[in-house]
PDB file of C-alpha atoms and ligand atoms in Angstrom:
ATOM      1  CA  UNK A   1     -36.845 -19.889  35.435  1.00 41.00           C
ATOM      2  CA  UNK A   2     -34.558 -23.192  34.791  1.00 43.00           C
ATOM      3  CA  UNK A   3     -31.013 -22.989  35.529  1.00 47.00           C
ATOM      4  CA  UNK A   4     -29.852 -22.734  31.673  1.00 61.00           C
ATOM      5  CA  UNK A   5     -31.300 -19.232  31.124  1.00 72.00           C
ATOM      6  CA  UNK A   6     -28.934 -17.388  29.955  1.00 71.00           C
ATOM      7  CA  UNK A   7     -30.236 -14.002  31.530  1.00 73.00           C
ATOM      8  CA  UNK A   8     -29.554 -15.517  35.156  1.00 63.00           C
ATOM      9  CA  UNK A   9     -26.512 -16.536  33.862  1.00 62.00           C
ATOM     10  CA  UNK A  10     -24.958 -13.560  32.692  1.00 66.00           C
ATOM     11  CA  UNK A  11     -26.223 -11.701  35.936  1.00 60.00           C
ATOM     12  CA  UNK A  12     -24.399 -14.348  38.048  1.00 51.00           C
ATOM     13  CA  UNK A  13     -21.036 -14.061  36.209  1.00 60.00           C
ATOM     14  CA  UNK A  14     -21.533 -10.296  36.240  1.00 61.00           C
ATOM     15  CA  UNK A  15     -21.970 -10.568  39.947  1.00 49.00           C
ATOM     16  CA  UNK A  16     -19.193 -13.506  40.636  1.00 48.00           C
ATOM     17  CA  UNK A  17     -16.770 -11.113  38.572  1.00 54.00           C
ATOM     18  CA  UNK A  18     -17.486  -8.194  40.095  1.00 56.00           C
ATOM     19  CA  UNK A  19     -17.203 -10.059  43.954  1.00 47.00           C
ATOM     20  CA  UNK A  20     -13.892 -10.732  42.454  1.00 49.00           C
ATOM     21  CA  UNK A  21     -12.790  -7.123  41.254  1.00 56.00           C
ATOM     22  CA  UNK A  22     -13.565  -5.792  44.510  1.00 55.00           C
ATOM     23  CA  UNK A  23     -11.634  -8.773  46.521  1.00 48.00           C
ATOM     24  CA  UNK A  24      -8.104  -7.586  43.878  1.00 49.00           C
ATOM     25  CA  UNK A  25      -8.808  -4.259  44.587  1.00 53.00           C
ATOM     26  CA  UNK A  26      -9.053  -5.464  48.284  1.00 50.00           C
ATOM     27  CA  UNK A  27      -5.535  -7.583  47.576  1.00 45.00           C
ATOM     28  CA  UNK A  28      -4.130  -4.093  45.968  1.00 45.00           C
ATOM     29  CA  UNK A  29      -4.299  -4.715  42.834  1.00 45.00           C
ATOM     30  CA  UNK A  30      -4.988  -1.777  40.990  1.00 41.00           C
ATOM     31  CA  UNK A  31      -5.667  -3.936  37.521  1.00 44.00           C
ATOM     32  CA  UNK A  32      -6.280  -7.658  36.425  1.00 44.00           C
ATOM     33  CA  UNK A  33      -2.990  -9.076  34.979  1.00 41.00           C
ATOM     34  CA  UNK A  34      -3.464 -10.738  31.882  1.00 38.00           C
ATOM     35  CA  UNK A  35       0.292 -12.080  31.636  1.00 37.00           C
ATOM     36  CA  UNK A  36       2.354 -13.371  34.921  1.00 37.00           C
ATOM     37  CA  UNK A  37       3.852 -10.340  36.073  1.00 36.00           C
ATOM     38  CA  UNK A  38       6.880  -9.413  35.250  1.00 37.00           C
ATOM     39  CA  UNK A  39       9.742  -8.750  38.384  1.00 36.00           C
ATOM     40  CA  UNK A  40       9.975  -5.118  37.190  1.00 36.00           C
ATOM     41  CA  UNK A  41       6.251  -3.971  37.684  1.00 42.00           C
ATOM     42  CA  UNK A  42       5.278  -1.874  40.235  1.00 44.00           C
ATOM     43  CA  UNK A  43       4.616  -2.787  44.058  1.00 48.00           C
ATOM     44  CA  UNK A  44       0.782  -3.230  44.135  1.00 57.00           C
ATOM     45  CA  UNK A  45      -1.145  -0.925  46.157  1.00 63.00           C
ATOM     46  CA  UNK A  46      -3.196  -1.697  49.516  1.00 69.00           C
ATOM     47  CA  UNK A  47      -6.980  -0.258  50.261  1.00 75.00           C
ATOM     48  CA  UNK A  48      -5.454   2.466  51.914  1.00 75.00           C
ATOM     49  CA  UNK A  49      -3.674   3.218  48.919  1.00 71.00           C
ATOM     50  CA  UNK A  50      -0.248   2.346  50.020  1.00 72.00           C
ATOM     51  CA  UNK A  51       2.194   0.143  47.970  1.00 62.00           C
ATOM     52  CA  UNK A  52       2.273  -3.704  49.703  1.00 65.00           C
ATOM     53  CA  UNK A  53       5.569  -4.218  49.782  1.00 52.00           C
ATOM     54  CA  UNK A  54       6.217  -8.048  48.639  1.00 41.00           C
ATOM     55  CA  UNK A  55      10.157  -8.659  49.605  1.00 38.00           C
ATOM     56  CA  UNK A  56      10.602  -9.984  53.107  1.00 36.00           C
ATOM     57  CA  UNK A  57      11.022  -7.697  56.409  1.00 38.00           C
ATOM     58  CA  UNK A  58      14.724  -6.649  57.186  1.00 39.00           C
ATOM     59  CA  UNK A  59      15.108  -7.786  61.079  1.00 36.00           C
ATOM     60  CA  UNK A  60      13.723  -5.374  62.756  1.00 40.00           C
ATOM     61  CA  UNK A  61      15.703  -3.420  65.499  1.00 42.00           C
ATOM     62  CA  UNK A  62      13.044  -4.091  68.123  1.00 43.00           C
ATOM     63  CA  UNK A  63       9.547  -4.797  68.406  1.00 42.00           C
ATOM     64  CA  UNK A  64      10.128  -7.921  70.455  1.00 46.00           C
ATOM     65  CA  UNK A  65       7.237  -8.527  72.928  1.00 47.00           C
ATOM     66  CA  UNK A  66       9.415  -8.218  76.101  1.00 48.00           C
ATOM     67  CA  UNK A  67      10.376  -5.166  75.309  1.00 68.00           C
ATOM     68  CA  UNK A  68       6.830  -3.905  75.068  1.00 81.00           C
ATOM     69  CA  UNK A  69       6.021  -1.237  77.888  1.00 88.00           C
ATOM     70  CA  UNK A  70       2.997  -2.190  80.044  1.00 88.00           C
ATOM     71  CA  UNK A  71       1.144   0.562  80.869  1.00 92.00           C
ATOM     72  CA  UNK A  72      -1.328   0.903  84.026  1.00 88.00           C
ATOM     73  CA  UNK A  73      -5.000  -0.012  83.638  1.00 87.00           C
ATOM     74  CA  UNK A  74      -5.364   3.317  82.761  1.00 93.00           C
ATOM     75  CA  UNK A  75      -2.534   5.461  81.290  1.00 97.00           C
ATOM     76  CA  UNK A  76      -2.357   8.863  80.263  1.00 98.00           C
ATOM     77  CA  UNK A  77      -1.755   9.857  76.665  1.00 98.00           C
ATOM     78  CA  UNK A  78       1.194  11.778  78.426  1.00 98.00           C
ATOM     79  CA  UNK A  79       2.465   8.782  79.567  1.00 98.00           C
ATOM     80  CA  UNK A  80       2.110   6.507  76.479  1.00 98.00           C
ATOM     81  CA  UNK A  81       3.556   9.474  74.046  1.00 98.00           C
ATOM     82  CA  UNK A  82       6.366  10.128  76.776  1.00 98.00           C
ATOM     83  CA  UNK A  83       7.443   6.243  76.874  1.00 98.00           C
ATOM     84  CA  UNK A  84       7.709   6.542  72.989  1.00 98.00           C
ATOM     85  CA  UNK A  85       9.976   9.524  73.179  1.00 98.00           C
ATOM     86  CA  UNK A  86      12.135  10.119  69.975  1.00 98.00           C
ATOM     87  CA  UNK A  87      11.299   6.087  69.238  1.00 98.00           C
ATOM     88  CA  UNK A  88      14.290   4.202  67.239  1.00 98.00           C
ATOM     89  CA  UNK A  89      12.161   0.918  68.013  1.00 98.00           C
ATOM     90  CA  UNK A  90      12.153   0.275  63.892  1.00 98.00           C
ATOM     91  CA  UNK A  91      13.425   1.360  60.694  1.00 98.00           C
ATOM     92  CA  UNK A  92      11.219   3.547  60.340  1.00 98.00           C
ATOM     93  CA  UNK A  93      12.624   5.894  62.469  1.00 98.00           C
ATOM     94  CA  UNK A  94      15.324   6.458  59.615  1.00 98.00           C
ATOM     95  CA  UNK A  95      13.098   8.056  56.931  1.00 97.00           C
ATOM     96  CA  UNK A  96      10.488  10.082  59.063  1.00 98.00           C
ATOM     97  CA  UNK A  97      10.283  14.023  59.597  1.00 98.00           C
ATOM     98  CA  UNK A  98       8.724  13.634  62.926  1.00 98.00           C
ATOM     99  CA  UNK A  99       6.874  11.159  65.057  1.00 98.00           C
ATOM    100  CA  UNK A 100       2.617  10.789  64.261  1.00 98.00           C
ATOM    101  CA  UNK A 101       1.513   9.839  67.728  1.00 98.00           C
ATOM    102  CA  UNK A 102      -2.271  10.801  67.523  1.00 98.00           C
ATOM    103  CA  UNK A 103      -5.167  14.162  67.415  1.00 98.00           C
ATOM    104  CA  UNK A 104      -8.223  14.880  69.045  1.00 98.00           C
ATOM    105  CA  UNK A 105      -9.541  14.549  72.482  1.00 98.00           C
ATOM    106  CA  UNK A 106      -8.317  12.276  75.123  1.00 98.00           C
ATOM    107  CA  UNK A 107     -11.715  11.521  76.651  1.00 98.00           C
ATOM    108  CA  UNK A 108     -12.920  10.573  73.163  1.00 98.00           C
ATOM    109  CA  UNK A 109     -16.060   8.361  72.960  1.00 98.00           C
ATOM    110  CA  UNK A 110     -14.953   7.673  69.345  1.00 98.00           C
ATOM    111  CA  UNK A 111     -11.852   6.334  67.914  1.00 99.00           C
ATOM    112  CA  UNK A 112     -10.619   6.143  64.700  1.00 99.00           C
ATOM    113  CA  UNK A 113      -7.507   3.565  63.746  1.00 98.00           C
ATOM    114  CA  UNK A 114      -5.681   4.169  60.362  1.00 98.00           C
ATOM    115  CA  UNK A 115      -2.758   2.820  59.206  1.00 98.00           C
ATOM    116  CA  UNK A 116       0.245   4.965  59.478  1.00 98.00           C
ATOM    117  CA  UNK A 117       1.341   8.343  58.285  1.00 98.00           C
ATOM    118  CA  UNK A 118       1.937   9.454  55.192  1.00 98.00           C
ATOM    119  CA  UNK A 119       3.843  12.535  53.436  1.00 98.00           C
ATOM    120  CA  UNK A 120       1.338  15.340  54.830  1.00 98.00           C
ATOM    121  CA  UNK A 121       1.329  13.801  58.149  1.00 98.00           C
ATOM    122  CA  UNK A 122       4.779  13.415  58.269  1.00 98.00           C
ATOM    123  CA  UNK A 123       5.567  16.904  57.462  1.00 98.00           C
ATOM    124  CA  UNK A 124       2.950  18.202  59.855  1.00 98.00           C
ATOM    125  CA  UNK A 125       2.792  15.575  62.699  1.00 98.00           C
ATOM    126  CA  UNK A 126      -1.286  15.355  62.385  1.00 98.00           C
ATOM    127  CA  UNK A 127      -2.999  12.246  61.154  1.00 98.00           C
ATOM    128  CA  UNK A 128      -5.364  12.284  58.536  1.00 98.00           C
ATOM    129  CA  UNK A 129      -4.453  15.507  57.283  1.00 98.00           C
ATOM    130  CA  UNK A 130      -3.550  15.135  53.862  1.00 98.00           C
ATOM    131  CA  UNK A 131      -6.097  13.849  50.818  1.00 98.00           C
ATOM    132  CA  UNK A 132      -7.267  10.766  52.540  1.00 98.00           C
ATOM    133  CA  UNK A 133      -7.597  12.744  56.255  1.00 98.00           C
ATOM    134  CA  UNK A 134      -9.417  15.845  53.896  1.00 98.00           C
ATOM    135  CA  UNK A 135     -12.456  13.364  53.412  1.00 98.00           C
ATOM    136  CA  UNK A 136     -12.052  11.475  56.757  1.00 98.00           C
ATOM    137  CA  UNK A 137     -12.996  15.122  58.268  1.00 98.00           C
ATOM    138  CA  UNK A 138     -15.896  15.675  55.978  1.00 98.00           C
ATOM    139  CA  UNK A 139     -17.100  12.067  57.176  1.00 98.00           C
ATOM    140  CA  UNK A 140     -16.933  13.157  61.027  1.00 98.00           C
ATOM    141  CA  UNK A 141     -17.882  16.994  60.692  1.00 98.00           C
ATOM    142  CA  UNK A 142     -20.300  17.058  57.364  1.00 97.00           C
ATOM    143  CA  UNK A 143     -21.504  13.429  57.919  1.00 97.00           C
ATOM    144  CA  UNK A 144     -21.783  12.727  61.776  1.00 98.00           C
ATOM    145  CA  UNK A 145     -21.893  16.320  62.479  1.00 98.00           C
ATOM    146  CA  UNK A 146     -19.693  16.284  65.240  1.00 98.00           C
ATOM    147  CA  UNK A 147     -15.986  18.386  65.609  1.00 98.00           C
ATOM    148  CA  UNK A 148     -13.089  16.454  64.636  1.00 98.00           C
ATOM    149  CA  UNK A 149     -11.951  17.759  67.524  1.00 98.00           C
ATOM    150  CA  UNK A 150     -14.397  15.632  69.618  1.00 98.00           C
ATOM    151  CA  UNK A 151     -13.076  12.031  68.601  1.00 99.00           C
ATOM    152  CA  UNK A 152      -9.227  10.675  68.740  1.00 99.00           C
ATOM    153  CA  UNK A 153      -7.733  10.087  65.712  1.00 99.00           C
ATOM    154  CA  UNK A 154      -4.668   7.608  65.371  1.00 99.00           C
ATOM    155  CA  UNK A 155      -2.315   5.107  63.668  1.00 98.00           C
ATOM    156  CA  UNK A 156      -0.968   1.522  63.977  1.00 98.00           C
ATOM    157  CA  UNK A 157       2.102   2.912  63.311  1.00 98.00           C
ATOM    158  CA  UNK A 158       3.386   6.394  63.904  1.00 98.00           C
ATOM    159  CA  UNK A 159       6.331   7.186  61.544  1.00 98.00           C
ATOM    160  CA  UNK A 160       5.919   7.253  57.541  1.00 98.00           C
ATOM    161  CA  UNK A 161       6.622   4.093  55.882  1.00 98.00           C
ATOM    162  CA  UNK A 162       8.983   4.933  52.790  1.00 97.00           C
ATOM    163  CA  UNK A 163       6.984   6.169  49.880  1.00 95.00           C
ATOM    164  CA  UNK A 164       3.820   4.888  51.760  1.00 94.00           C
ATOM    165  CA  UNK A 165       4.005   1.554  51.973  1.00 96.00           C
ATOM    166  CA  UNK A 166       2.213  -0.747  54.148  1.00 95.00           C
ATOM    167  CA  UNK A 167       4.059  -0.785  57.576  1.00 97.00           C
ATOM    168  CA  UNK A 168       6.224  -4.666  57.569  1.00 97.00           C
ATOM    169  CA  UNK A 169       4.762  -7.002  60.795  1.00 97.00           C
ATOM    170  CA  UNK A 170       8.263  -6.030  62.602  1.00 97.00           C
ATOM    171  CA  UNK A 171       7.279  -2.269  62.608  1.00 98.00           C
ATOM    172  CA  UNK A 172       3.217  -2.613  63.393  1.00 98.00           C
ATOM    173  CA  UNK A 173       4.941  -4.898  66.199  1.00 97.00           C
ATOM    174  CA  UNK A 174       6.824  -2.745  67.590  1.00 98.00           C
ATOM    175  CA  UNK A 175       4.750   0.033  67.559  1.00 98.00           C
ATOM    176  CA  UNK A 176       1.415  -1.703  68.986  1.00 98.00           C
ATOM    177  CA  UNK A 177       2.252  -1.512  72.449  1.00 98.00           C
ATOM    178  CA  UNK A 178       1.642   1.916  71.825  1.00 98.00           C
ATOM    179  CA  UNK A 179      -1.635   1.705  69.490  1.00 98.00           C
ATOM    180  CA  UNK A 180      -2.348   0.059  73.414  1.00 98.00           C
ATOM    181  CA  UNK A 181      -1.538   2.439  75.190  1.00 98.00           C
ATOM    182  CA  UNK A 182      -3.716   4.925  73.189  1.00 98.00           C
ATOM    183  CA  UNK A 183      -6.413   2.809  73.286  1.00 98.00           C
ATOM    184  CA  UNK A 184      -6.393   2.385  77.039  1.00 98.00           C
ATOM    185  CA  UNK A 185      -5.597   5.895  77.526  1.00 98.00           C
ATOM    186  CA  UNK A 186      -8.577   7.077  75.734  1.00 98.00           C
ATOM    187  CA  UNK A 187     -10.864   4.231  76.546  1.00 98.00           C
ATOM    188  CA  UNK A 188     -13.253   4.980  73.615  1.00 98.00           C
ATOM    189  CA  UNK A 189     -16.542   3.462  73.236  1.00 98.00           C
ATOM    190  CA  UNK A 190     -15.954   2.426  69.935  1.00 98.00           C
ATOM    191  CA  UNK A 191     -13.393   2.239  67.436  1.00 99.00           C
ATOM    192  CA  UNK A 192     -13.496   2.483  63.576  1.00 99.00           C
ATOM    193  CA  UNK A 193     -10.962   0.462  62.091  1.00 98.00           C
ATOM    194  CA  UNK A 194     -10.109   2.169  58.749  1.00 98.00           C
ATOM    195  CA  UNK A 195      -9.334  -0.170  55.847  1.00 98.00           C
ATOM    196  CA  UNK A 196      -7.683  -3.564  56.025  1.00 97.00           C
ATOM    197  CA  UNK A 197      -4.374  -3.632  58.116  1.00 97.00           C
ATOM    198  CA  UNK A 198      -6.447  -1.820  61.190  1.00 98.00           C
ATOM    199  CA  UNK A 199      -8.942  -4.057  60.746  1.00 98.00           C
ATOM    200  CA  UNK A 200      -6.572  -6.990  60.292  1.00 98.00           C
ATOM    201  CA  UNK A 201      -4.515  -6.095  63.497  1.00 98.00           C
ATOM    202  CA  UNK A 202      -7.549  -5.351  66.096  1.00 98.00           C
ATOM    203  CA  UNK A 203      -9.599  -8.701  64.695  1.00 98.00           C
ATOM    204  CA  UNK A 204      -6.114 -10.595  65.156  1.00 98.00           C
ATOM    205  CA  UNK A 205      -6.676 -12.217  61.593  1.00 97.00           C
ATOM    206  CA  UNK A 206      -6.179 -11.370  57.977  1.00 97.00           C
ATOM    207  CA  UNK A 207      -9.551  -9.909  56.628  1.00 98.00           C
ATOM    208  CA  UNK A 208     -11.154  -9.089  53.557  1.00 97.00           C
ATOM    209  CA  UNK A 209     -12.675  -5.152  54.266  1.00 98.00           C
ATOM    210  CA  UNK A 210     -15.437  -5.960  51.969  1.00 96.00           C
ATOM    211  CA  UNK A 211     -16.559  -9.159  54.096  1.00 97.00           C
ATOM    212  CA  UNK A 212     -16.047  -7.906  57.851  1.00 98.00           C
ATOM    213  CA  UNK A 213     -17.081  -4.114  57.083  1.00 98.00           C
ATOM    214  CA  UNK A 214     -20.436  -2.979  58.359  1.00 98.00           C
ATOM    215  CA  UNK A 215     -20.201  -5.808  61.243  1.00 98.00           C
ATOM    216  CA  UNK A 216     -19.176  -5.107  65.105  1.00 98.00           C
ATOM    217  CA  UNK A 217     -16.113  -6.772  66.358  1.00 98.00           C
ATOM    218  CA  UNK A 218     -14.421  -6.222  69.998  1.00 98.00           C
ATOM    219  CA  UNK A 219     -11.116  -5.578  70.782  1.00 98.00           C
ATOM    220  CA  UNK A 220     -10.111  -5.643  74.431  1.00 97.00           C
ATOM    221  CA  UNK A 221     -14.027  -5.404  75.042  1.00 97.00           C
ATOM    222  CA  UNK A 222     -14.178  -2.313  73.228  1.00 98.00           C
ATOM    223  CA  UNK A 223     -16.927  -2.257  69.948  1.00 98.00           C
ATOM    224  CA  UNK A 224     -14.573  -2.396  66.249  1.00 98.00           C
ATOM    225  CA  UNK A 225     -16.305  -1.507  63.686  1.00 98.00           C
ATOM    226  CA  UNK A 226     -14.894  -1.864  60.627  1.00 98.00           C
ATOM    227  CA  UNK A 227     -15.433   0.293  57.466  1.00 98.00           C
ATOM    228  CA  UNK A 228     -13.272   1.002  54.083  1.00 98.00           C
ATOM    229  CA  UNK A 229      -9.966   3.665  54.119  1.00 98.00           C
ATOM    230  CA  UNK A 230     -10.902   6.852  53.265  1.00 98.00           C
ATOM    231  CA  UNK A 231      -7.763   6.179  50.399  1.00 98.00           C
ATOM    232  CA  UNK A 232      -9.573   3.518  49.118  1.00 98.00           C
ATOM    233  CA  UNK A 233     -13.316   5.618  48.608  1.00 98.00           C
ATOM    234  CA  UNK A 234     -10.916   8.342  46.839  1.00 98.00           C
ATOM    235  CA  UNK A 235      -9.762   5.616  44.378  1.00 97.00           C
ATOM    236  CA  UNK A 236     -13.594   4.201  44.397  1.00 96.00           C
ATOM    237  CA  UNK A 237     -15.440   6.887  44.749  1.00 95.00           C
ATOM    238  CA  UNK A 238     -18.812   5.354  44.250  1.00 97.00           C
ATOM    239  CA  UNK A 239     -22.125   6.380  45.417  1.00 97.00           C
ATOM    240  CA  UNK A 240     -22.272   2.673  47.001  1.00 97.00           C
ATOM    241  CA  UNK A 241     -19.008   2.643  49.054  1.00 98.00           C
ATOM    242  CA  UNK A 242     -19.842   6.380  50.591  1.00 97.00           C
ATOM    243  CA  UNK A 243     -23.575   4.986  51.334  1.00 97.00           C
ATOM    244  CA  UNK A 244     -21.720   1.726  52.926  1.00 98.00           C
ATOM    245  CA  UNK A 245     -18.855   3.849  54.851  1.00 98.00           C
ATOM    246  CA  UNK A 246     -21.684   6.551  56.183  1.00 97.00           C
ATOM    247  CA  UNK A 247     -23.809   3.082  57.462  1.00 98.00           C
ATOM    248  CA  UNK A 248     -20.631   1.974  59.391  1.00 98.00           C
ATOM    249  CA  UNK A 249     -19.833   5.597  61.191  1.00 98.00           C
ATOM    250  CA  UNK A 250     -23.662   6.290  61.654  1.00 98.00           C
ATOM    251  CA  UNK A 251     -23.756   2.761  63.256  1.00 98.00           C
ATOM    252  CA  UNK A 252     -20.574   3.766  65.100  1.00 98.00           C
ATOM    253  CA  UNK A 253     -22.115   6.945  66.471  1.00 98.00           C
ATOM    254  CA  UNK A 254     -24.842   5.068  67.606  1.00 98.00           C
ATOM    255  CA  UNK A 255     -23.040   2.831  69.756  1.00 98.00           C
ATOM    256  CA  UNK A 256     -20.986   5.628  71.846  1.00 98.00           C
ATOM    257  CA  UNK A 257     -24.719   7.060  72.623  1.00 98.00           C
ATOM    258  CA  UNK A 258     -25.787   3.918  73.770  1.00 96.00           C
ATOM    259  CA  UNK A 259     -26.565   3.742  77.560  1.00 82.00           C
TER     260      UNK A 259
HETATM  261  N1  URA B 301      -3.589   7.109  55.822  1.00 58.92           N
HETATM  262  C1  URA B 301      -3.550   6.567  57.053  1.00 58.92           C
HETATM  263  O1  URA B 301      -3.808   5.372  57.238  1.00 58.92           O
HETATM  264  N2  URA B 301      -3.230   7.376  58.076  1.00 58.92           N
HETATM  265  C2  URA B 301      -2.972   8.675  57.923  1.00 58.92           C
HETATM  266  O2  URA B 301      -2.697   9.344  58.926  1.00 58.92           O
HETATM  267  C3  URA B 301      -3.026   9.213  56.626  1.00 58.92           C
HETATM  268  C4  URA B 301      -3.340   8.421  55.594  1.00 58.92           C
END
C-alpha cells in the first residue's frame, strides 16, 4: 500500500484526531474551541470532572514544608487524623461542612487516591460517596469482588474545593503531609491513583492519564498504578475506558496477592 492512499490516510487522521480529543478531554476541555475563548466562558473541567481553576493561587495560609508533621515510620491513622484536628492549614477550611480524612480498613492491602471531596462527601464526611464514589464501589465490590470495606479509600486533599474545583498547589501542599501519613499508616501494597492530579502528585510530574494509565509506578516503594477517575468514565462512559479501568484494578488486585 504506498503512502498516498487515501484509505490509510483518512484512518491516520481519524486516529491522530481522536489521540487529540482524548488528550483535551484529558486538559478539561469539555469541547474544541473554534474561536479564542472569550474571558467570560466557563472554567474548563478536569478528568475528575472538577472545574481547573486558571487564575493564580491566593497565598496560602500554610502548607510550607517546615511546617509539615513527620510522622514515625509507622503511624497510626489515629495519629495522622489527630495531628490534622479541625485543620485551618488552607483556604479551604473556609467553605467545607466537615473534614474528608479517609474510609475503609487500616490494614488495607489496597489503596485508592482521589482527588478531594466533593458536595456528597462534604455533607457526609465519606469519600467516594456521591455519583463518582457510586461507580468506584461497583468497580471494587461488582468488579474485584471484594467489600469496599476491605481497601482504604482517600484524598489528596480532605476539604471540598469551592464548587469542585481542582485543589490549587498551596492546598494539595499543605495537605500532603497527611496523604503521607495515610499512606504510611496503612502501608498498602498498592495504590490506584484515580485520574490525573493523584497520578500527577504520587509520579512527582505532570501526566497525561491516557499515557501513564495501565503502567506500574512506585511511590515511596509502594506499586502506583494509575487508571482514569471514576468522574471522567461517567462523562465517557465507553465500553473501552470501563474495559481499560477494569485491566488497571484487576492488575492492581493482582499485585496485593503477590507473594
Ligand atoms: N472525587 C474525588 O476525587 N474524590 C471524592 O471523594 C469524590 C469525588
Amino acid at each position: 500500500m504506498s503512502a498516498a492512499d487515501p484509505r490509510r490516510e483518512a484512518r491516520e487522521l481519524v486516529a491522530a484526531a481522536r489521540a487529540w480529543l482524548e488528550e483535551c478531554a484529558e486538559d478539561g476541555l469539555e469541547s474544541i474551541p473554534t474561536t479564542a475563548p472569550q474571558p467570560a466562558e466557563p472554567a474548563p473541567v478536569a478528568d475528575t470532572g472538577r472545574e481547573v481553576l486558571e487564575t493564580p493561587p491566593p497565598p496560602g495560609q500554610a502548607g510550607l514544608l517546615d511546617e509539615a508533621p513527620a510522622w514515625p515510620a509507622t503511624p497510626t491513622l489515629e495519629e495522622v487524623r489527630g495531628t490534622l484536628g479541625e485543620c485551618t492549614r488552607c483556604g479551604l477550611c473556609q467553605g467545607r461542612t466537615q473534614i474528608v480524612f479517609g474510609d475503609g480498613n487500616p490494614e488495607a492491602d489496597l489503596m485508592f487516591v482521589g482527588e478531594g471531596p466533593g458536595e456528597q462527601e462534604d455533607r457526609r464526611g465519606i469519600p467516594f460517596c456521591g455519583r463518582a464514589g457510586e461507580l468506584l464501589t461497583r468497580m471494587i465490590e461488582g468488579g474485584l469482588e471484594i467489600p469496599r470495606s476491605q481497601v482504604y479509600i482517600c484524598n489528596i486533599v480532605k476539604c471540598r474545593p469551592p464548587r469542585n474545583r481542582t485543589p490549587l498547589p498551596d492546598e494539595v501542599s499543605a495537605c500532603r503531609p497527611f496523604l503521607d501519613g495515610q499512606i504510611a499508616a496503612v502501608r498498602p501494597r498498592a495504590i490506584v491513583a484515580l485520574g490525573k492530579p493523584a497520578t500527577s502528585l504520587l509520579l512527582g510530574r505532570d501526566v497525561a492519564i491516557s499515557r501513564v494509565r495501565g503502567q506500574w509506578h512506585e511511590y515511596r516503594g509502594i506499586p502506583v498504578m494509575p487508571t482514569f477517575h471514576p468522574a471522567f468514565i461517567l462523562r465517557q462512559y465507553t465500553q473501552e475506558n470501563r474495559r481499560l479501568v477494569w485491566q488497571d484494578l484487576k492488575a492492581a488486585l493482582a499485585r496485593t496477592r503477590e507473594g
